[in-house]
Amino acid sequence: MSRVGPVTDESVNEAAAILRAGGLVALPTETVYGLGADATNDRAVARIFEAKQRPEFNPLIVHVPNLEAARAHAIFDVRSQRLADRFWPGALTLVLARREGSDLSLLVSAGLDTVALRCPAHEIARRLLAAAGRPVAAPSANRSGRISPTTASHVADDLGDAVDLILDGGPCPIGVESTTVDVTGDTPLLLRPGGVTREAIESEIGSLGTPDDASVRAPGMLASHYAPRAPLRLNAQDAAPGEVLLAFGPDAPAGAVNLSASGDLVEAAANLFAMLRDLDDAEPGAIAVMPVPEHGLGVTINDRLARAAAPRA
Ligand code: TXA
Ligand code: MG
């Protein structure tokens, strides 16, 4: 098994040294755990794909400490600058035009002339970025197609020996991935709903478009994704024989595993992936999921549930 360590100055420095030497470090962020590598090192970035068993090279999010560092790699216009000012550090990823002369590995862009940048808010992620002194490419630290990890033990279960060190920062406070917005065209596009709501982003820069073909623009957003082993049955009111129930809200059957008994969407997002993993571990015939309201973070939760329920290849 890979080493899982508590976070101390020593372990953060060790993690930074592993990154600089081309190794892989799993790190907590406020959204989900990331599988990090030095984004300027082609071989290190290639190891991410190998560890995740990604079938093809999808582009990766590059984590930077601040807007100034981001500017070395991408071109910001008025809108992207506004979004960064308002939501960074935080759960927003911007897809931007790559700056010529950026020393980022071409692999992080997977052949596109764009790059996805995020400045994380989590204290441990920030300490690691500062100690490493390099941009860190980090997709979610799960095997490709599986549920994203929100604890260090999720990472260890999924990636085992493939990662050199896992920094254990406890459960991720937001629990779903960052919102991803492509600001390279005339109309900014919502590529992936996430931890920052669409409403919050639109209040800064106006209406977001929806890409015609999200799977092409954001290749990580394949229809079947975030999948537990068990099939999902959405819009359920209770569990049928052989099923387990993932409940939501105050009207749920007593004693059910409940994303949020009070109906709080922030709490539900934080619980989503860990509860799906726990229910899946019992190897049920199916996971029946109660409806979640389609507003605010509910949009993100329903996006992930729909992908988890999609037909598998
Ligand atoms: O919250 C998060 O965003 C987490 C944490 C670790 O930061 N990371 C994460 O990364 O979810 P990943 O690789 O699992 O998802 C990255 C998403 C994918 O859907 C990918 O296709 C898209 O961002 N993406 C990355 N670079 C892109 C680019 N240049 N153009 C379009 N989409 C891009
Ligand atoms: Mg992912």
CSV table of C-alpha atoms and ligand atoms in Angstrom, one decimal:
chain,number,residue,atom,x,y,z
A,1,MET,CA,0.0,0.0,0.0
A,2,SER,CA,1.0,3.5,-0.5
A,3,ARG,CA,2.0,5.6,2.5
A,4,VAL,CA,-0.7,7.7,4.1
A,5,GLY,CA,0.7,10.4,6.3
A,6,PRO,CA,-0.7,13.1,8.6
A,7,VAL,CA,0.1,16.6,7.6
A,8,THR,CA,3.2,18.2,9.2
A,9,ASP,CA,5.8,20.6,7.9
A,10,GLU,CA,8.0,17.6,7.4
A,11,SER,CA,5.5,15.6,5.4
A,12,VAL,CA,4.6,18.7,3.3
A,13,ASN,CA,8.3,19.2,2.5
A,14,GLU,CA,8.7,15.5,1.7
A,15,ALA,CA,5.7,15.7,-0.6
A,16,ALA,CA,7.2,18.8,-2.3
A,17,ALA,CA,10.5,16.9,-2.8
A,18,ILE,CA,8.6,13.9,-4.3
A,19,LEU,CA,6.9,16.3,-6.7
A,20,ARG,CA,10.1,18.0,-7.7
A,21,ALA,CA,11.7,14.6,-8.3
A,22,GLY,CA,8.9,13.6,-10.7
A,23,GLY,CA,6.8,11.5,-8.3
A,24,LEU,CA,3.1,11.4,-7.5
A,25,VAL,CA,1.5,12.9,-4.4
A,26,ALA,CA,-2.2,12.7,-3.5
A,27,LEU,CA,-3.3,15.9,-1.8
A,28,PRO,CA,-6.5,17.2,-0.2
A,29,THR,CA,-8.2,20.1,-1.8
A,30,GLU,CA,-11.5,21.7,-0.7
A,31,THR,CA,-13.3,19.8,-3.5
A,32,VAL,CA,-11.9,16.3,-3.8
A,33,TYR,CA,-8.5,14.7,-3.3
A,34,GLY,CA,-6.1,15.3,-6.3
A,35,LEU,CA,-3.4,13.1,-7.8
A,36,GLY,CA,-0.6,15.6,-8.1
A,37,ALA,CA,2.5,15.8,-10.3
A,38,ASP,CA,4.9,18.5,-11.4
A,39,ALA,CA,2.9,20.1,-14.3
A,40,THR,CA,6.2,21.1,-16.0
A,41,ASN,CA,7.5,17.5,-16.1
A,42,ASP,CA,6.3,15.4,-19.0
A,43,ARG,CA,7.2,12.1,-17.5
A,44,ALA,CA,5.6,12.9,-14.1
A,45,VAL,CA,2.4,14.0,-15.9
A,46,ALA,CA,2.4,10.8,-17.9
A,47,ARG,CA,2.6,8.8,-14.7
A,48,ILE,CA,-0.8,10.4,-13.7
A,49,PHE,CA,-2.5,8.7,-16.6
A,50,GLU,CA,-0.8,5.4,-15.9
A,51,ALA,CA,-1.8,5.5,-12.2
A,52,LYS,CA,-5.4,6.5,-13.0
A,53,GLN,CA,-5.6,3.9,-15.8
A,54,ARG,CA,-7.0,6.5,-18.0
A,55,PRO,CA,-7.8,5.0,-21.4
A,56,GLU,CA,-6.7,8.1,-23.2
A,57,PHE,CA,-4.9,11.4,-22.5
A,58,ASN,CA,-7.6,13.7,-21.2
A,59,PRO,CA,-6.4,17.2,-20.3
A,60,LEU,CA,-5.7,17.9,-16.7
A,61,ILE,CA,-6.3,20.7,-14.3
A,62,VAL,CA,-3.2,22.6,-13.3
A,63,HIS,CA,-3.1,24.0,-9.7
A,64,VAL,CA,-1.4,27.3,-9.1
A,65,PRO,CA,-1.0,29.4,-5.9
A,66,ASN,CA,-2.4,32.7,-7.2
A,67,LEU,CA,-3.5,34.7,-10.2
A,68,GLU,CA,0.0,36.0,-10.9
A,69,ALA,CA,1.3,32.4,-11.2
A,70,ALA,CA,-1.6,31.6,-13.5
A,71,ARG,CA,-0.7,34.5,-15.8
A,72,ALA,CA,2.6,32.8,-16.6
A,73,HIS,CA,0.7,30.0,-18.3
A,74,ALA,CA,-2.5,31.5,-19.7
A,75,ILE,CA,-4.0,34.7,-21.2
A,76,PHE,CA,-6.7,36.4,-19.1
A,77,ASP,CA,-9.3,38.7,-20.5
A,78,VAL,CA,-11.7,40.9,-18.5
A,79,ARG,CA,-14.1,38.1,-17.8
A,80,SER,CA,-11.6,35.6,-16.7
A,81,GLN,CA,-9.9,38.2,-14.6
A,82,ARG,CA,-13.2,38.9,-12.9
A,83,LEU,CA,-13.9,35.3,-12.2
A,84,ALA,CA,-10.5,34.8,-10.8
A,85,ASP,CA,-10.8,37.9,-8.6
A,86,ARG,CA,-14.1,36.7,-7.2
A,87,PHE,CA,-13.7,32.9,-6.9
A,88,TRP,CA,-10.0,32.3,-6.4
A,89,PRO,CA,-8.8,30.7,-4.3
A,90,GLY,CA,-11.7,28.3,-4.6
A,91,ALA,CA,-13.7,25.6,-6.4
A,92,LEU,CA,-13.5,27.2,-9.9
A,93,THR,CA,-11.4,26.0,-12.8
A,94,LEU,CA,-10.9,28.3,-15.8
A,95,VAL,CA,-10.2,26.9,-19.3
A,96,LEU,CA,-8.0,29.6,-20.9
A,97,ALA,CA,-5.8,30.1,-24.0
A,98,ARG,CA,-2.3,28.8,-23.2
A,99,ARG,CA,0.4,31.4,-23.2
A,100,GLU,CA,3.2,30.9,-25.6
A,101,GLY,CA,6.4,30.2,-23.7
A,102,SER,CA,4.6,28.5,-20.8
A,103,ASP,CA,6.8,25.7,-19.4
A,104,LEU,CA,3.8,23.5,-18.7
A,105,SER,CA,4.0,20.0,-20.1
A,106,LEU,CA,2.0,19.8,-23.4
A,107,LEU,CA,0.5,16.7,-22.0
A,108,VAL,CA,-1.6,18.7,-19.4
A,109,SER,CA,-3.4,20.2,-22.4
A,110,ALA,CA,-3.7,16.8,-24.2
A,111,GLY,CA,-3.0,18.5,-27.6
A,112,LEU,CA,-5.4,21.4,-27.1
A,113,ASP,CA,-4.2,25.0,-27.2
A,114,THR,CA,-6.0,25.7,-23.9
A,115,VAL,CA,-5.1,25.0,-20.3
A,116,ALA,CA,-7.4,24.4,-17.3
A,117,LEU,CA,-6.1,26.4,-14.2
A,118,ARG,CA,-7.4,26.4,-10.6
A,119,CYS,CA,-6.1,28.1,-7.5
A,120,PRO,CA,-7.2,25.9,-4.6
A,121,ALA,CA,-8.3,27.3,-1.2
A,122,HIS,CA,-7.4,24.2,0.9
A,123,GLU,CA,-4.7,25.1,3.4
A,124,ILE,CA,-2.7,21.9,2.8
A,125,ALA,CA,-2.9,22.2,-1.0
A,126,ARG,CA,-1.6,25.8,-0.6
A,127,ARG,CA,1.2,24.8,1.6
A,128,LEU,CA,2.3,22.1,-0.9
A,129,LEU,CA,2.1,24.4,-3.8
A,130,ALA,CA,4.3,26.9,-1.9
A,131,ALA,CA,6.8,24.3,-0.9
A,132,ALA,CA,7.0,22.6,-4.3
A,133,GLY,CA,7.4,26.0,-6.1
A,134,ARG,CA,5.9,24.6,-9.3
A,135,PRO,CA,2.4,24.3,-10.8
A,136,VAL,CA,0.8,21.0,-9.9
A,137,ALA,CA,-1.3,19.0,-12.4
A,138,ALA,CA,-3.9,17.1,-10.4
A,139,PRO,CA,-7.0,15.2,-11.6
A,140,SER,CA,-9.2,13.6,-9.0
A,141,ALA,CA,-7.3,10.8,-7.3
A,142,ASN,CA,-9.5,8.0,-8.4
A,143,ARG,CA,-9.2,5.3,-11.0
A,144,SER,CA,-10.6,6.5,-14.3
A,145,GLY,CA,-14.5,6.3,-14.3
A,146,ARG,CA,-14.8,5.7,-10.6
A,147,ILE,CA,-16.2,7.8,-7.8
A,148,SER,CA,-14.0,10.8,-6.9
A,149,PRO,CA,-12.2,10.5,-3.5
A,150,THR,CA,-13.1,12.7,-0.6
A,151,THR,CA,-10.9,11.0,2.1
A,152,ALA,CA,-7.3,9.7,2.1
A,153,SER,CA,-8.6,6.2,2.5
A,154,HIS,CA,-10.7,6.5,-0.7
A,155,VAL,CA,-7.4,7.3,-2.5
A,156,ALA,CA,-5.5,4.4,-0.9
A,157,ASP,CA,-8.3,2.0,-1.8
A,158,ASP,CA,-8.4,3.1,-5.5
A,159,LEU,CA,-4.7,3.9,-6.3
A,160,GLY,CA,-2.8,1.7,-3.9
A,161,ASP,CA,0.9,1.6,-4.7
A,162,ALA,CA,0.6,3.9,-7.7
A,163,VAL,CA,1.0,7.0,-5.6
A,164,ASP,CA,4.2,7.7,-3.7
A,165,LEU,CA,2.6,9.6,-0.8
A,166,ILE,CA,-0.9,10.5,0.3
A,167,LEU,CA,-1.3,13.6,2.5
A,168,ASP,CA,-4.2,13.0,4.8
A,169,GLY,CA,-6.1,16.2,5.3
A,170,GLY,CA,-9.4,14.6,6.5
A,171,PRO,CA,-12.6,14.8,4.5
A,172,CYS,CA,-12.8,17.4,1.7
A,173,PRO,CA,-15.2,20.2,2.9
A,174,ILE,CA,-17.0,20.7,-0.5
A,175,GLY,CA,-17.0,17.1,-1.7
A,176,VAL,CA,-17.7,17.6,-5.4
A,177,GLU,CA,-15.2,18.8,-8.1
A,178,SER,CA,-14.6,22.3,-9.1
A,179,THR,CA,-17.0,24.1,-11.5
A,180,THR,CA,-15.2,24.3,-14.9
A,181,VAL,CA,-15.8,27.3,-17.2
A,182,ASP,CA,-14.3,27.7,-20.7
A,183,VAL,CA,-13.6,31.4,-21.2
A,184,THR,CA,-11.8,31.0,-24.6
A,185,GLY,CA,-14.8,31.9,-26.8
A,186,ASP,CA,-17.3,34.7,-27.2
A,187,THR,CA,-19.7,33.1,-24.8
A,188,PRO,CA,-18.3,31.6,-21.7
A,189,LEU,CA,-19.3,27.9,-21.4
A,190,LEU,CA,-20.2,25.9,-18.3
A,191,LEU,CA,-18.2,22.7,-19.1
A,192,ARG,CA,-18.8,21.0,-15.7
A,193,PRO,CA,-21.1,22.1,-12.8
A,194,GLY,CA,-19.3,21.9,-9.5
A,195,GLY,CA,-18.6,23.5,-6.2
A,196,VAL,CA,-19.4,27.0,-7.2
A,197,THR,CA,-23.0,27.4,-8.4
A,198,ARG,CA,-23.9,28.5,-11.9
A,199,GLU,CA,-25.9,31.3,-10.4
A,200,ALA,CA,-22.9,32.7,-8.5
A,201,ILE,CA,-20.8,32.7,-11.7
A,202,GLU,CA,-23.6,34.3,-13.8
A,203,SER,CA,-24.0,37.1,-11.3
A,204,GLU,CA,-20.3,38.0,-12.1
A,205,ILE,CA,-20.2,37.7,-15.8
A,206,GLY,CA,-23.7,37.1,-17.1
A,207,SER,CA,-25.2,34.1,-18.9
A,208,LEU,CA,-23.1,31.0,-19.4
A,209,GLY,CA,-23.6,28.9,-22.5
A,210,THR,CA,-23.8,25.1,-22.5
A,211,PRO,CA,-21.4,23.4,-24.9
A,212,ASP,CA,-23.1,21.4,-27.7
A,213,ASP,CA,-21.0,18.5,-27.1
A,214,ALA,CA,-19.5,18.5,-23.6
A,215,SER,CA,-17.8,15.2,-24.1
A,216,VAL,CA,-15.6,16.7,-26.9
A,217,ARG,CA,-14.8,19.9,-25.1
A,218,ALA,CA,-14.2,18.4,-21.7
A,219,PRO,CA,-13.2,14.8,-22.5
A,220,GLY,CA,-13.3,13.8,-18.8
A,221,MET,CA,-17.0,14.4,-18.9
A,222,LEU,CA,-17.9,11.1,-20.6
A,223,ALA,CA,-21.5,10.1,-20.0
A,224,SER,CA,-20.6,7.2,-17.7
A,225,HIS,CA,-18.5,8.5,-14.9
A,226,TYR,CA,-18.3,8.6,-11.2
A,227,ALA,CA,-19.6,5.1,-11.3
A,228,PRO,CA,-20.0,2.8,-8.3
A,229,ARG,CA,-20.0,-0.9,-9.1
A,230,ALA,CA,-23.7,-1.3,-8.3
A,231,PRO,CA,-26.2,0.2,-10.8
A,232,LEU,CA,-28.1,3.3,-9.7
A,233,ARG,CA,-31.9,3.9,-9.8
A,234,LEU,CA,-32.7,7.6,-9.7
A,235,ASN,CA,-35.9,9.3,-8.5
A,236,ALA,CA,-36.6,6.5,-6.1
A,237,GLN,CA,-38.9,7.0,-3.1
A,238,ASP,CA,-37.7,3.9,-1.2
A,239,ALA,CA,-35.5,0.8,-1.7
A,240,ALA,CA,-36.9,-2.2,-3.5
A,241,PRO,CA,-35.8,-5.7,-2.3
A,242,GLY,CA,-32.1,-6.1,-2.9
A,243,GLU,CA,-31.5,-2.4,-3.1
A,244,VAL,CA,-30.1,0.1,-0.6
A,245,LEU,CA,-31.4,3.6,-0.4
A,246,LEU,CA,-29.5,6.9,-0.7
A,247,ALA,CA,-31.9,9.3,0.8
A,248,PHE,CA,-32.3,13.1,0.8
A,249,GLY,CA,-34.3,15.4,2.9
A,250,PRO,CA,-36.6,15.2,6.0
A,251,ASP,CA,-39.2,12.9,4.3
A,252,ALA,CA,-36.8,10.0,3.9
A,253,PRO,CA,-37.5,6.7,5.7
A,254,ALA,CA,-36.1,6.7,9.2
A,255,GLY,CA,-32.6,5.2,9.6
A,256,ALA,CA,-31.8,5.6,5.8
A,257,VAL,CA,-28.3,6.8,4.8
A,258,ASN,CA,-29.3,10.4,4.1
A,259,LEU,CA,-27.3,13.0,2.1
A,260,SER,CA,-28.9,15.6,4.3
A,261,ALA,CA,-31.8,15.0,6.6
A,262,SER,CA,-32.5,18.7,6.8
A,263,GLY,CA,-32.4,19.1,3.0
A,264,ASP,CA,-29.2,21.2,2.9
A,265,LEU,CA,-27.5,20.9,-0.5
A,266,VAL,CA,-24.1,22.0,0.7
A,267,GLU,CA,-24.1,19.1,3.3
A,268,ALA,CA,-25.5,16.7,0.6
A,269,ALA,CA,-22.6,17.6,-1.8
A,270,ALA,CA,-20.0,17.0,0.9
A,271,ASN,CA,-21.6,13.6,1.7
A,272,LEU,CA,-22.3,12.4,-1.9
A,273,PHE,CA,-19.2,10.5,-2.9
A,274,ALA,CA,-18.4,9.0,0.5
A,275,MET,CA,-22.0,7.7,0.9
A,276,LEU,CA,-22.0,6.3,-2.6
A,277,ARG,CA,-18.8,4.4,-1.8
A,278,ASP,CA,-20.0,3.1,1.5
A,279,LEU,CA,-23.3,1.9,0.0
A,280,ASP,CA,-21.5,0.3,-2.9
A,281,ASP,CA,-19.2,-1.6,-0.5
A,282,ALA,CA,-22.2,-3.6,0.8
A,283,GLU,CA,-22.5,-4.9,-2.8
A,284,PRO,CA,-26.2,-4.2,-3.2
A,285,GLY,CA,-28.3,-5.2,-6.2
A,286,ALA,CA,-28.7,-1.5,-6.9
A,287,ILE,CA,-28.5,1.9,-5.2
A,288,ALA,CA,-31.9,3.6,-5.2
A,289,VAL,CA,-31.5,7.4,-5.0
A,290,MET,CA,-34.2,9.8,-3.8
A,291,PRO,CA,-34.6,13.0,-5.9
A,292,VAL,CA,-32.4,16.0,-5.2
A,293,PRO,CA,-33.8,19.5,-6.1
A,294,GLU,CA,-32.3,21.0,-9.3
A,295,HIS,CA,-31.0,24.3,-8.0
A,296,GLY,CA,-27.7,25.6,-6.5
A,297,LEU,CA,-25.4,22.6,-5.7
A,298,GLY,CA,-28.3,20.3,-6.5
A,299,VAL,CA,-27.4,20.8,-10.2
A,300,THR,CA,-23.9,19.5,-9.5
A,301,ILE,CA,-25.2,16.6,-7.4
A,302,ASN,CA,-27.7,15.6,-10.1
A,303,ASP,CA,-25.1,15.8,-12.8
A,304,ARG,CA,-22.9,13.4,-10.9
A,305,LEU,CA,-25.8,11.0,-10.1
A,306,ALA,CA,-26.9,11.0,-13.8
A,307,ARG,CA,-23.4,10.1,-14.9
A,308,ALA,CA,-23.1,7.4,-12.2
A,309,ALA,CA,-26.4,6.0,-13.5
A,310,ALA,CA,-25.5,6.1,-17.2
A,311,PRO,CA,-25.1,2.9,-19.2
A,312,ARG,CA,-21.6,1.5,-18.8
A,313,ALA,CA,-19.4,0.6,-21.7
B,1,TXA,O1,-12.1,19.8,-8.1
B,1,TXA,C1,-11.4,19.5,-9.1
B,1,TXA,O2,-11.4,20.1,-10.1
B,1,TXA,C2,-10.4,18.4,-8.9
B,1,TXA,C3,-9.4,18.8,-7.8
B,1,TXA,C4,-8.3,17.7,-7.6
B,1,TXA,O3,-8.8,20.0,-8.2
B,1,TXA,N1,-9.8,18.0,-10.1
B,1,TXA,C5,-10.5,17.3,-11.1
B,1,TXA,O4,-9.7,17.0,-12.2
B,1,TXA,O5,-11.7,17.1,-11.0
B,1,TXA,P1,-10.2,16.0,-13.3
B,1,TXA,O6,-9.0,15.7,-14.2
B,1,TXA,O7,-10.8,14.8,-12.7
B,1,TXA,O8,-11.2,16.8,-14.2
B,1,TXA,C6,-10.7,17.8,-15.0
B,1,TXA,C7,-11.8,18.2,-16.0
B,1,TXA,C8,-12.1,17.1,-17.0
B,1,TXA,O9,-13.5,17.1,-17.3
B,1,TXA,C9,-11.3,17.6,-18.2
B,1,TXA,O10,-11.7,17.1,-19.4
B,1,TXA,C10,-11.5,19.1,-18.0
B,1,TXA,O11,-11.4,19.3,-16.7
B,1,TXA,N2,-10.4,19.8,-18.7
B,1,TXA,C11,-9.1,19.9,-18.3
B,1,TXA,N3,-8.4,20.7,-19.1
B,1,TXA,C12,-9.2,21.1,-20.1
B,1,TXA,C13,-9.1,21.8,-21.3
B,1,TXA,N4,-7.9,22.4,-21.6
B,1,TXA,N5,-10.2,22.0,-22.0
B,1,TXA,C14,-11.3,21.5,-21.7
B,1,TXA,N6,-11.5,20.8,-20.6
B,1,TXA,C15,-10.5,20.5,-19.8
B,2,MG,MG,-12.2,13.2,-12.2
